[in-house]
Amino acid sequence: MEQTRPPIASETTKSRGFRIKIDFWSLGALLIAAIVVAPILAVFYLALFPTENIWGHLLSTTLPRYVRNTLVLMLSVGLLSASVGTGAAWLVTRYRFPGVVWLQWALLLPLSIPAYVGAYALVDFLEYAGPVQTAMRDMFGWQTSRDYWFPQIRSMGAAILVLSAALFPYVYILARAAFREQSAAGEEVARSLGAGALGRFWRVGLPMARPAIAAGTAIVMMETVNDFGTVDYFAVQTLTTGIFSVWLESNNAGGAAQLSTVVLMLVILLVSLEKTSRRKQKFFNMTTRHRPAVRVDLTGFWGIMATLACLIPFAFGFVLPFGVILSHAVDNASSWAEPTLIRALWNTLFVGGIAAFVTVLAGVFLVYGVRLSGKALPRQLLPLTTIGYAAPGAVLGVGILIPLATVDHGLADFLESITGQPVGLLLSGTAFALILAYCVRFFAIAQGAADGAFGRVSPSLPLAARSLGRTRGQTLVEIYFPMIRTTLGSALLLVFVDCVKELPATMLLRPFNFDTLATLVHDQASLENLGEASPGAILIMLVGLVAVGLLARANR
């Protein structure tokens, strides 16, 4: 019997070498994850190894004030938004009263108003020359502000009200969904034991909706920490305004990074507390037959009170800012044809459109690559790529611009040594840094949408395609894409809307003489020129209304 000769070592190595293949999808997924996480790591590195360490100076001077104001603002806005959002959600899901059919959707509209636009409108409405104080002087015959008392408008309290009016829908959306999913059985048992309407809310409805309310409140607090336009306009010094001050006014990037680490620690603490609250308290539906709670009719006095309770946050969060800005836009019709507005609109469409497309494309590539790899490392990196959404725009600005400038200078020196010609900044001096910041900041939206869409596709379909000879890329284009394109289209629009509204990162990273709608509105409003700012603000709000319409459609 003929015996086969065992392969020698060189042949074994050669055959093994041919079996080693570079997984293009897995490597691409790892690269995308690294790019998304890199700015956060850069912030920590810059804070630990600053060029000029001013940590001791910050601790002894401004840092305590920044932290105190940030905590007061964050906790106050979170508490007020949680109260308004939860109360409104309970009313529209448990009762029928005048206007409830349209109010349950109208309460979503404040999401279309950026908080900084609401701040401009409130000051214009309540300031000395505004309609409220003017009417008071005409009515009572007062001549100057010394003749009467009026609360200070640009204050911490006003900032809390404006931010709460703009952000409470985050709690409302999640609480409303949680209340709608609750079975009627629990309330019927509580009612049989003698619990009244308030008792059923505190003992049954609220505890079961607590995880959703906590998640919404955490989002509100993170958005409050991220805010720059509102607190800057109201002259409230927070950690975010401190980053701008230390970096732009004191020209100290290390100090800005150190303040950014404090902000990141606050955000990480919020996320950890929110996840802990959901893990410690869980409720389960013990019956297989789900019966939604029956709405109770509210008429007369209580019906009017319920309508007012939902109408007030809607009016303050949407009607007031939209009405004030619209009146200025109508009075200054010539401002719509200003070249600065047209350039800002084009810049916004340009950077926002590219960032949205790249973000969604990268999200699809990452999720698909992780699913194909089947390895532990890519799956463990997947949740880390959502940290950019929790990081404030000012923090990402620090984490992107400083390392990018270092790379840019090195690249320019290298090209100059080869060509012999001076080469300017190719990355940090253009819109590239701004687009990168948008991609990192809103990558969680695209990644979450892609992950959910891929999960709804039956595994048998791509397997059948592969068995018929389709490559991985062909399977993605021919099988997955037709089935998930609607979800990806919604994610594309949502990312674009967030890019349009983003202010802190845009102010830090925009090229010289490069305005978007957000920066144009902020610059004009800061100069007390609300008439010139109103057309851009109207455009931002209209874009936001499209996103709210998508959200309302998804929540039907």
Coordinates of C-alpha atoms in Angstrom, one line a residue:
M1 CA 0.0 0.0 0.0
E2 CA 1.4 3.3 -1.0
Q3 CA 2.0 5.7 1.9
T4 CA 1.6 9.4 1.5
R5 CA 4.6 11.6 2.4
P6 CA 3.9 14.0 5.3
P7 CA 4.4 17.6 4.2
I8 CA 7.6 19.2 5.2
A9 CA 7.7 22.3 7.4
S10 CA 8.0 24.7 4.5
E11 CA 5.1 23.2 2.7
T12 CA 3.0 23.4 5.9
T13 CA 3.8 27.0 6.4
K14 CA 3.1 27.7 2.8
S15 CA -0.3 26.0 2.9
R16 CA -1.2 27.8 6.1
G17 CA -0.1 31.1 4.6
F18 CA -2.6 30.6 1.8
R19 CA -5.3 30.1 4.3
I20 CA -4.6 33.4 6.1
K21 CA -7.1 35.9 4.7
I22 CA -7.5 39.5 5.6
D23 CA -11.1 40.1 6.7
F24 CA -11.8 43.4 5.0
W25 CA -15.2 43.9 6.8
S26 CA -13.8 43.2 10.3
L27 CA -10.8 45.4 9.9
G28 CA -13.0 48.2 8.5
A29 CA -15.4 47.8 11.5
L30 CA -12.5 48.1 13.9
L31 CA -11.1 51.1 12.1
I32 CA -14.5 52.9 12.3
A33 CA -14.8 52.1 16.0
A34 CA -11.3 53.4 16.6
I35 CA -12.1 56.7 14.8
V36 CA -15.3 57.2 16.8
V37 CA -13.7 56.5 20.2
A38 CA -10.4 58.3 19.5
P39 CA -11.6 61.9 20.3
I40 CA -12.7 60.8 23.8
L41 CA -9.4 59.1 24.5
A42 CA -7.6 62.2 23.1
V43 CA -9.4 64.4 25.7
F44 CA -8.2 62.2 28.6
Y45 CA -4.6 62.2 27.2
L46 CA -4.5 65.9 26.8
A47 CA -5.9 66.4 30.3
L48 CA -3.3 64.1 31.8
F49 CA -0.3 65.5 29.9
P50 CA -1.1 69.2 29.2
T51 CA 1.4 71.6 27.8
E52 CA 0.6 74.1 30.6
N53 CA -1.0 72.5 33.7
I54 CA -3.5 75.0 35.2
W55 CA -5.5 72.4 37.2
G56 CA -4.5 74.0 40.5
H57 CA -5.5 77.4 39.2
L58 CA -8.8 76.1 38.0
L59 CA -9.5 74.4 41.4
S60 CA -8.8 77.6 43.3
T61 CA -10.7 80.0 41.0
T62 CA -13.4 79.1 38.5
L63 CA -13.9 75.4 38.6
P64 CA -16.0 75.3 41.8
R65 CA -18.4 77.9 40.2
Y66 CA -18.5 76.0 36.9
V67 CA -19.3 72.7 38.6
R68 CA -21.9 74.3 41.0
N69 CA -23.8 76.0 38.2
T70 CA -23.6 73.0 36.0
L71 CA -25.0 70.7 38.8
V72 CA -27.8 73.2 39.7
L73 CA -28.8 73.6 36.1
M74 CA -28.6 69.9 35.3
L75 CA -30.6 68.7 38.3
S76 CA -33.2 71.5 38.1
V77 CA -33.8 70.9 34.4
G78 CA -33.9 67.2 34.9
L79 CA -36.4 67.4 37.8
L80 CA -38.7 69.9 36.0
S81 CA -38.6 68.1 32.7
A82 CA -39.3 64.8 34.4
S83 CA -42.3 66.3 36.2
V84 CA -43.8 67.9 33.2
G85 CA -43.1 65.1 30.8
T86 CA -44.3 62.3 33.1
G87 CA -47.4 64.2 34.1
A88 CA -48.4 65.1 30.5
A89 CA -47.8 61.4 29.4
W90 CA -50.0 60.1 32.2
L91 CA -52.8 62.5 31.3
V92 CA -52.9 61.7 27.6
T93 CA -52.7 58.0 28.1
R94 CA -55.2 57.6 31.0
Y95 CA -57.8 60.3 30.4
R96 CA -60.0 61.8 27.7
F97 CA -60.4 65.6 27.9
P98 CA -60.9 68.5 25.5
G99 CA -58.0 68.6 22.9
V100 CA -56.3 65.4 24.0
V101 CA -56.3 64.0 20.4
W102 CA -54.1 66.8 19.1
L103 CA -52.3 67.7 22.3
Q104 CA -50.7 64.2 22.5
W105 CA -48.8 65.0 19.3
A106 CA -48.4 68.7 19.9
L107 CA -46.4 67.9 23.0
L108 CA -43.7 66.6 20.6
L109 CA -43.2 69.9 18.8
P110 CA -40.9 71.6 21.3
L111 CA -38.2 69.2 20.1
S112 CA -38.1 71.1 16.9
I113 CA -37.0 74.3 18.8
P114 CA -33.3 74.5 19.7
A115 CA -33.0 75.7 23.3
Y116 CA -30.9 78.6 22.3
V117 CA -33.6 79.8 19.9
G118 CA -36.1 79.6 22.8
A119 CA -33.8 81.7 24.9
Y120 CA -33.6 84.4 22.2
A121 CA -37.4 84.5 21.9
L122 CA -38.0 84.6 25.7
V123 CA -35.7 87.5 26.2
D124 CA -37.2 89.4 23.3
F125 CA -40.7 88.8 24.6
L126 CA -40.0 89.7 28.3
E127 CA -37.3 92.3 28.1
Y128 CA -37.8 96.0 28.9
A129 CA -38.7 96.9 25.2
G130 CA -40.7 93.7 24.7
P131 CA -44.4 93.5 24.4
V132 CA -45.1 92.3 28.0
Q133 CA -43.3 95.2 29.8
T134 CA -44.5 97.7 27.2
A135 CA -48.1 96.7 27.8
M136 CA -47.6 96.9 31.5
R137 CA -46.2 100.4 31.3
D138 CA -49.1 101.5 29.0
M139 CA -51.7 99.9 31.3
F140 CA -50.5 101.3 34.6
G141 CA -48.9 104.6 33.4
W142 CA -45.4 103.7 34.5
Q143 CA -42.6 105.7 32.9
T144 CA -39.3 103.8 33.6
S145 CA -38.2 100.5 35.0
R146 CA -37.8 102.2 38.4
D147 CA -41.5 102.5 38.8
Y148 CA -42.2 98.7 39.0
W149 CA -40.5 95.4 39.7
F150 CA -39.9 92.8 37.0
P151 CA -37.9 89.5 37.5
Q152 CA -34.4 89.4 36.0
I153 CA -34.7 87.7 32.6
R154 CA -31.1 86.7 32.0
S155 CA -30.6 84.5 35.0
M156 CA -30.2 80.9 36.1
G157 CA -34.0 80.5 36.6
A158 CA -34.8 81.7 33.1
A159 CA -32.2 79.2 31.7
I160 CA -33.8 76.4 33.6
L161 CA -37.3 77.3 32.2
V162 CA -36.0 77.5 28.6
L163 CA -34.1 74.3 28.7
S164 CA -36.9 72.4 30.4
A165 CA -39.4 73.7 27.9
A166 CA -37.2 72.5 25.0
L167 CA -36.2 69.1 26.5
F168 CA -39.2 67.7 28.4
P169 CA -40.4 65.9 25.3
Y170 CA -37.6 63.4 25.7
V171 CA -39.2 62.3 29.0
Y172 CA -42.7 62.6 27.6
I173 CA -42.0 60.2 24.6
L174 CA -40.5 57.4 26.8
A175 CA -43.0 57.8 29.6
R176 CA -46.0 57.8 27.2
A177 CA -44.8 54.6 25.6
A178 CA -44.3 53.0 29.0
F179 CA -47.7 54.0 30.2
R180 CA -49.4 52.8 27.0
E181 CA -47.7 49.3 27.4
Q182 CA -49.0 48.8 31.0
S183 CA -51.8 46.4 31.4
A184 CA -55.2 47.5 32.8
A185 CA -55.0 44.6 35.4
G186 CA -52.7 46.4 37.8
E187 CA -54.9 49.5 37.9
E188 CA -58.1 47.4 38.3
V189 CA -56.6 45.6 41.3
A190 CA -55.5 49.0 42.8
R191 CA -59.0 50.4 42.2
S192 CA -60.6 47.4 43.9
L193 CA -58.4 48.0 47.0
G194 CA -59.7 51.6 47.2
A195 CA -56.8 53.5 45.6
G196 CA -57.8 56.8 44.0
A197 CA -56.5 58.3 40.8
L198 CA -53.4 59.8 42.5
G199 CA -52.8 56.6 44.4
R200 CA -52.9 54.5 41.2
F201 CA -50.4 56.8 39.7
W202 CA -47.9 56.7 42.6
R203 CA -48.3 53.0 43.4
V204 CA -48.8 51.4 40.0
G205 CA -48.2 53.6 37.0
L206 CA -45.1 55.5 38.1
P207 CA -43.1 52.6 39.5
M208 CA -43.6 50.5 36.4
A209 CA -42.6 53.4 34.1
R210 CA -39.6 54.4 36.3
P211 CA -36.9 52.9 34.0
A212 CA -38.3 54.8 31.0
I213 CA -38.6 58.0 32.9
A214 CA -35.0 57.6 34.3
A215 CA -33.7 57.1 30.7
G216 CA -35.5 60.2 29.4
T217 CA -34.3 62.3 32.4
A218 CA -30.7 61.1 31.8
I219 CA -31.0 62.3 28.2
V220 CA -32.3 65.7 29.3
M221 CA -29.4 66.1 31.8
M222 CA -26.9 65.2 29.1
E223 CA -28.4 67.7 26.7
T224 CA -28.3 70.3 29.5
V225 CA -24.6 69.7 30.0
N226 CA -24.0 70.0 26.3
D227 CA -25.9 73.3 25.9
F228 CA -23.8 76.4 25.1
G229 CA -26.1 78.9 23.4
T230 CA -28.7 79.2 26.1
V231 CA -26.3 79.5 29.1
D232 CA -24.0 81.8 27.2
Y233 CA -27.0 84.1 26.3
F234 CA -28.2 84.1 29.9
A235 CA -24.7 84.7 31.2
V236 CA -24.7 81.5 33.3
Q237 CA -21.1 80.1 33.7
T238 CA -21.1 76.4 33.3
L239 CA -18.4 73.8 32.4
T240 CA -19.2 74.1 28.7
T241 CA -18.8 77.9 28.7
G242 CA -15.6 77.4 30.8
I243 CA -14.2 75.2 28.0
F244 CA -14.7 78.0 25.5
S245 CA -13.3 80.6 27.8
V246 CA -10.2 78.7 28.8
W247 CA -9.4 77.6 25.2
L248 CA -10.4 80.6 23.1
E249 CA -9.7 83.4 25.5
S250 CA -6.8 82.1 27.6
N251 CA -5.4 80.0 24.7
N252 CA -4.9 77.0 26.9
A253 CA -5.9 73.7 25.3
G254 CA -4.7 71.6 28.2
G255 CA -7.0 73.5 30.6
A256 CA -9.9 73.1 28.2
A257 CA -9.2 69.3 28.1
Q258 CA -9.1 69.2 31.9
L259 CA -12.5 70.9 32.1
S260 CA -13.7 68.5 29.4
T261 CA -12.7 65.5 31.5
V262 CA -14.9 66.9 34.3
V263 CA -17.8 67.1 31.9
L264 CA -17.2 63.5 30.7
M265 CA -17.1 62.2 34.2
L266 CA -20.5 63.8 34.9
V267 CA -21.9 62.2 31.7
I268 CA -20.4 58.8 32.6
L269 CA -21.9 59.1 36.1
L270 CA -25.3 59.9 34.6
V271 CA -25.3 57.0 32.2
S272 CA -24.1 54.6 35.0
L273 CA -26.9 55.8 37.4
E274 CA -29.5 55.4 34.7
K275 CA -28.4 51.9 33.9
T276 CA -28.2 51.0 37.6
S277 CA -31.8 52.3 38.2
R278 CA -33.1 50.0 35.4
R279 CA -31.2 47.0 36.7
K280 CA -32.3 47.4 40.3
Q281 CA -36.0 47.7 39.6
K282 CA -37.8 45.6 37.0
F283 CA -41.4 44.8 36.5
F284 CA -43.0 42.0 34.4
N285 CA -46.4 41.5 32.9
M286 CA -47.6 38.3 34.6
T287 CA -50.4 37.6 32.2
T288 CA -50.3 36.6 28.5
R289 CA -53.4 38.7 27.7
H290 CA -52.5 42.3 27.5
R291 CA -55.4 44.7 28.0
P292 CA -54.6 48.4 27.7
A293 CA -55.9 50.7 30.4
V294 CA -59.3 52.2 29.7
R295 CA -59.3 56.0 29.5
V296 CA -61.4 57.9 31.9
D297 CA -63.5 60.9 30.7
L298 CA -62.7 64.2 32.3
T299 CA -65.3 66.9 31.9
G300 CA -66.0 70.3 33.5
F301 CA -63.4 71.8 35.8
W302 CA -61.1 68.8 35.8
G303 CA -61.2 68.5 32.0
I304 CA -60.2 72.1 31.6
M305 CA -57.4 71.7 34.1
A306 CA -56.1 68.7 32.3
T307 CA -56.2 70.6 29.0
L308 CA -54.3 73.5 30.6
A309 CA -51.7 71.2 32.1
C310 CA -50.8 69.9 28.6
L311 CA -51.3 73.2 26.8
I312 CA -49.0 75.3 29.0
P313 CA -45.7 73.3 28.2
F314 CA -46.7 73.2 24.6
A315 CA -47.3 76.9 24.4
F316 CA -44.1 77.8 26.3
G317 CA -42.0 75.3 24.5
F318 CA -43.3 75.8 20.9
V319 CA -45.9 78.5 20.4
L320 CA -44.0 81.3 22.2
P321 CA -40.6 80.8 20.5
F322 CA -42.0 80.0 17.1
G323 CA -44.4 83.0 17.2
V324 CA -41.8 85.5 18.3
I325 CA -39.2 84.3 15.7
L326 CA -41.9 84.2 13.0
S327 CA -43.0 87.8 13.7
H328 CA -39.5 89.0 13.4
A329 CA -39.0 87.0 10.2
V330 CA -42.1 88.6 8.7
D331 CA -41.1 92.1 9.8
N332 CA -37.6 91.6 8.3
A333 CA -38.6 90.0 5.0
S334 CA -35.6 91.6 3.2
S335 CA -33.3 89.5 5.5
W336 CA -34.3 86.3 3.6
A337 CA -32.3 87.5 0.6
E338 CA -29.1 88.4 2.5
P339 CA -26.0 86.8 1.1
T340 CA -24.8 85.8 4.6
L341 CA -28.0 83.7 5.1
I342 CA -27.7 82.1 1.7
R343 CA -24.1 81.2 2.4
A344 CA -24.9 79.8 5.8
L345 CA -27.7 77.8 4.4
W346 CA -25.4 76.3 1.7
N347 CA -22.7 75.6 4.3
T348 CA -25.3 73.9 6.5
L349 CA -26.6 71.7 3.7
F350 CA -23.0 70.9 2.6
V351 CA -21.5 69.8 5.9
G352 CA -24.7 68.4 7.3
G353 CA -25.5 66.4 4.2
I354 CA -22.0 64.9 3.9
A355 CA -21.8 64.2 7.6
A356 CA -25.2 62.4 7.6
F357 CA -24.3 60.3 4.6
V358 CA -20.9 59.3 5.9
T359 CA -22.3 58.6 9.4
V360 CA -25.0 56.3 8.1
L361 CA -22.6 54.6 5.7
A362 CA -20.1 54.0 8.5
G363 CA -22.8 52.8 10.8
V364 CA -24.0 50.2 8.2
F365 CA -20.4 49.1 7.5
L366 CA -19.6 48.7 11.3
V367 CA -22.7 46.7 12.1
Y368 CA -22.4 44.5 9.1
G369 CA -18.7 44.0 9.7
V370 CA -19.3 43.0 13.4
R371 CA -22.0 40.6 12.3
L372 CA -19.8 39.0 9.8
S373 CA -16.7 38.7 12.0
G374 CA -18.4 36.7 14.8
K375 CA -15.5 37.7 17.1
A376 CA -15.7 39.0 20.6
L377 CA -13.6 42.2 20.2
P378 CA -15.7 43.9 17.5
R379 CA -18.9 43.1 19.5
Q380 CA -17.4 44.6 22.6
L381 CA -16.3 47.8 20.8
L382 CA -19.8 48.2 19.3
P383 CA -21.4 49.8 22.5
L384 CA -18.4 52.1 22.9
T385 CA -19.1 53.8 19.6
T386 CA -22.2 55.3 21.1
I387 CA -20.3 57.4 23.6
G388 CA -20.0 60.3 21.2
Y389 CA -23.7 61.0 21.5
A390 CA -23.3 61.4 25.2
A391 CA -20.2 63.6 24.9
P392 CA -21.0 67.3 24.6
G393 CA -20.0 69.0 21.4
A394 CA -17.5 71.2 23.1
V395 CA -15.7 68.2 24.5
L396 CA -15.5 66.6 21.1
G397 CA -14.2 69.9 19.7
V398 CA -11.3 69.6 22.1
G399 CA -10.7 66.0 21.4
I400 CA -10.8 66.4 17.6
L401 CA -9.2 69.8 16.8
I402 CA -6.0 69.5 18.9
P403 CA -4.9 66.0 17.8
L404 CA -6.0 66.8 14.2
A405 CA -3.9 70.0 14.1
T406 CA -0.9 68.0 15.2
V407 CA -1.4 65.4 12.5
D408 CA -2.1 68.2 10.0
H409 CA 1.2 70.0 10.8
G410 CA 3.1 66.8 10.5
L411 CA 1.5 66.0 7.1
A412 CA 2.2 69.5 5.9
D413 CA 5.8 69.3 6.9
F414 CA 6.1 65.9 5.1
L415 CA 4.6 67.1 1.9
E416 CA 6.7 70.3 2.0
S417 CA 9.9 68.1 2.4
I418 CA 8.9 66.1 -0.7
T419 CA 7.6 68.9 -3.0
G420 CA 9.7 71.7 -1.7
Q421 CA 6.6 73.9 -1.8
P422 CA 4.9 75.3 1.3
V423 CA 1.7 73.4 2.0
G424 CA -1.0 74.8 4.2
L425 CA -3.2 73.0 6.7
L426 CA -5.2 70.4 4.8
L427 CA -7.5 69.0 7.5
S428 CA -8.0 71.3 10.5
G429 CA -8.2 74.4 8.4
T430 CA -11.2 73.1 6.4
A431 CA -14.7 71.7 7.0
F432 CA -13.2 68.2 7.5
A433 CA -12.9 68.7 11.2
L434 CA -16.5 69.8 11.5
I435 CA -17.8 66.9 9.5
L436 CA -15.7 64.5 11.6
A437 CA -17.1 66.0 14.8
Y438 CA -20.7 65.6 13.5
C439 CA -20.0 61.9 12.5
V440 CA -18.6 61.1 15.9
R441 CA -21.3 63.1 17.8
F442 CA -24.2 61.4 16.1
F443 CA -22.8 58.0 15.2
A444 CA -25.0 56.4 17.8
I445 CA -28.1 57.3 15.8
A446 CA -26.9 55.6 12.7
Q447 CA -25.4 52.6 14.5
G448 CA -28.6 52.0 16.5
A449 CA -30.8 52.3 13.4
A450 CA -28.5 50.0 11.4
D451 CA -28.3 47.4 14.2
G452 CA -32.0 47.3 14.6
A453 CA -32.7 47.1 10.9
F454 CA -30.2 44.2 10.4
G455 CA -31.7 42.4 13.3
R456 CA -35.2 42.4 11.6
V457 CA -33.8 40.6 8.4
S458 CA -34.2 36.8 8.5
P459 CA -30.8 35.1 8.6
S460 CA -32.0 32.6 6.0
L461 CA -32.1 35.3 3.3
P462 CA -28.4 36.3 3.3
L463 CA -27.4 32.6 3.8
A464 CA -29.4 31.7 0.6
A465 CA -27.7 34.5 -1.3
R466 CA -24.2 33.3 -0.2
S467 CA -25.1 29.8 -1.2
L468 CA -25.9 31.1 -4.7
G469 CA -22.5 32.6 -5.0
R470 CA -23.1 36.1 -3.9
T471 CA -20.2 37.9 -2.2
R472 CA -20.6 39.6 1.2
G473 CA -20.7 43.0 -0.6
Q474 CA -23.3 41.8 -3.1
T475 CA -25.4 40.3 -0.3
L476 CA -25.4 43.7 1.5
V477 CA -26.4 45.6 -1.6
E478 CA -28.9 43.1 -3.1
I479 CA -30.5 41.5 0.0
Y480 CA -30.1 43.8 3.0
F481 CA -30.3 47.3 1.5
P482 CA -33.8 46.9 -0.1
M483 CA -35.2 45.7 3.2
I484 CA -33.5 48.3 5.5
R485 CA -33.4 51.4 3.2
T486 CA -36.5 53.0 4.9
T487 CA -34.9 52.8 8.3
L488 CA -31.6 54.1 7.0
G489 CA -33.4 57.0 5.3
S490 CA -35.0 58.0 8.6
A491 CA -31.6 57.7 10.3
L492 CA -30.0 59.9 7.6
L493 CA -32.6 62.6 8.2
L494 CA -32.3 62.5 11.9
V495 CA -28.5 62.8 11.8
F496 CA -28.9 65.7 9.4
V497 CA -31.3 67.5 11.6
D498 CA -29.0 67.1 14.6
C499 CA -26.1 68.4 12.5
V500 CA -28.2 71.5 11.6
K501 CA -29.0 72.2 15.3
E502 CA -25.5 71.5 16.7
L503 CA -23.9 74.7 18.0
P504 CA -20.9 74.1 20.4
A505 CA -18.9 71.8 18.2
T506 CA -19.6 74.0 15.2
M507 CA -18.4 77.1 16.9
L508 CA -15.1 75.5 17.9
L509 CA -14.3 73.6 14.7
R510 CA -15.7 75.7 11.8
P511 CA -13.1 77.2 9.4
F512 CA -12.5 80.9 9.4
N513 CA -15.4 83.0 7.9
F514 CA -17.5 79.8 7.7
D515 CA -21.0 80.2 9.2
T516 CA -23.8 77.6 9.4
L517 CA -27.4 78.5 10.3
A518 CA -26.7 77.7 14.0
T519 CA -23.7 79.9 14.3
L520 CA -25.2 82.7 12.2
V521 CA -28.3 82.8 14.4
H522 CA -26.2 82.7 17.6
D523 CA -23.9 85.5 16.4
Q524 CA -26.7 87.8 15.3
A525 CA -28.7 87.1 18.5
S526 CA -25.7 87.8 20.6
L527 CA -25.5 91.2 19.0
E528 CA -29.2 91.8 20.0
N529 CA -30.1 91.6 16.3
L530 CA -32.9 89.2 16.4
G531 CA -34.4 90.5 13.2
E532 CA -31.4 89.3 11.2
A533 CA -31.3 86.1 13.1
S534 CA -34.9 85.2 12.6
P535 CA -34.8 83.8 9.0
G536 CA -32.0 81.3 10.0
A537 CA -33.9 80.3 13.2
I538 CA -37.0 79.7 11.2
L539 CA -35.1 77.4 8.8
I540 CA -33.6 75.5 11.7
M541 CA -37.1 75.0 13.2
L542 CA -38.6 73.9 9.9
V543 CA -35.9 71.2 9.6
G544 CA -36.6 70.2 13.2
L545 CA -40.3 69.9 12.4
V546 CA -39.6 67.3 9.8
A547 CA -37.8 65.2 12.3
V548 CA -40.6 65.5 14.8
G549 CA -43.0 64.4 12.1
L550 CA -41.0 61.3 11.6
L551 CA -40.9 60.7 15.3
A552 CA -44.7 61.1 15.6
R553 CA -45.2 58.7 12.8
A554 CA -43.0 56.1 14.4
N555 CA -44.9 56.5 17.7
R556 CA -48.3 56.0 16.3

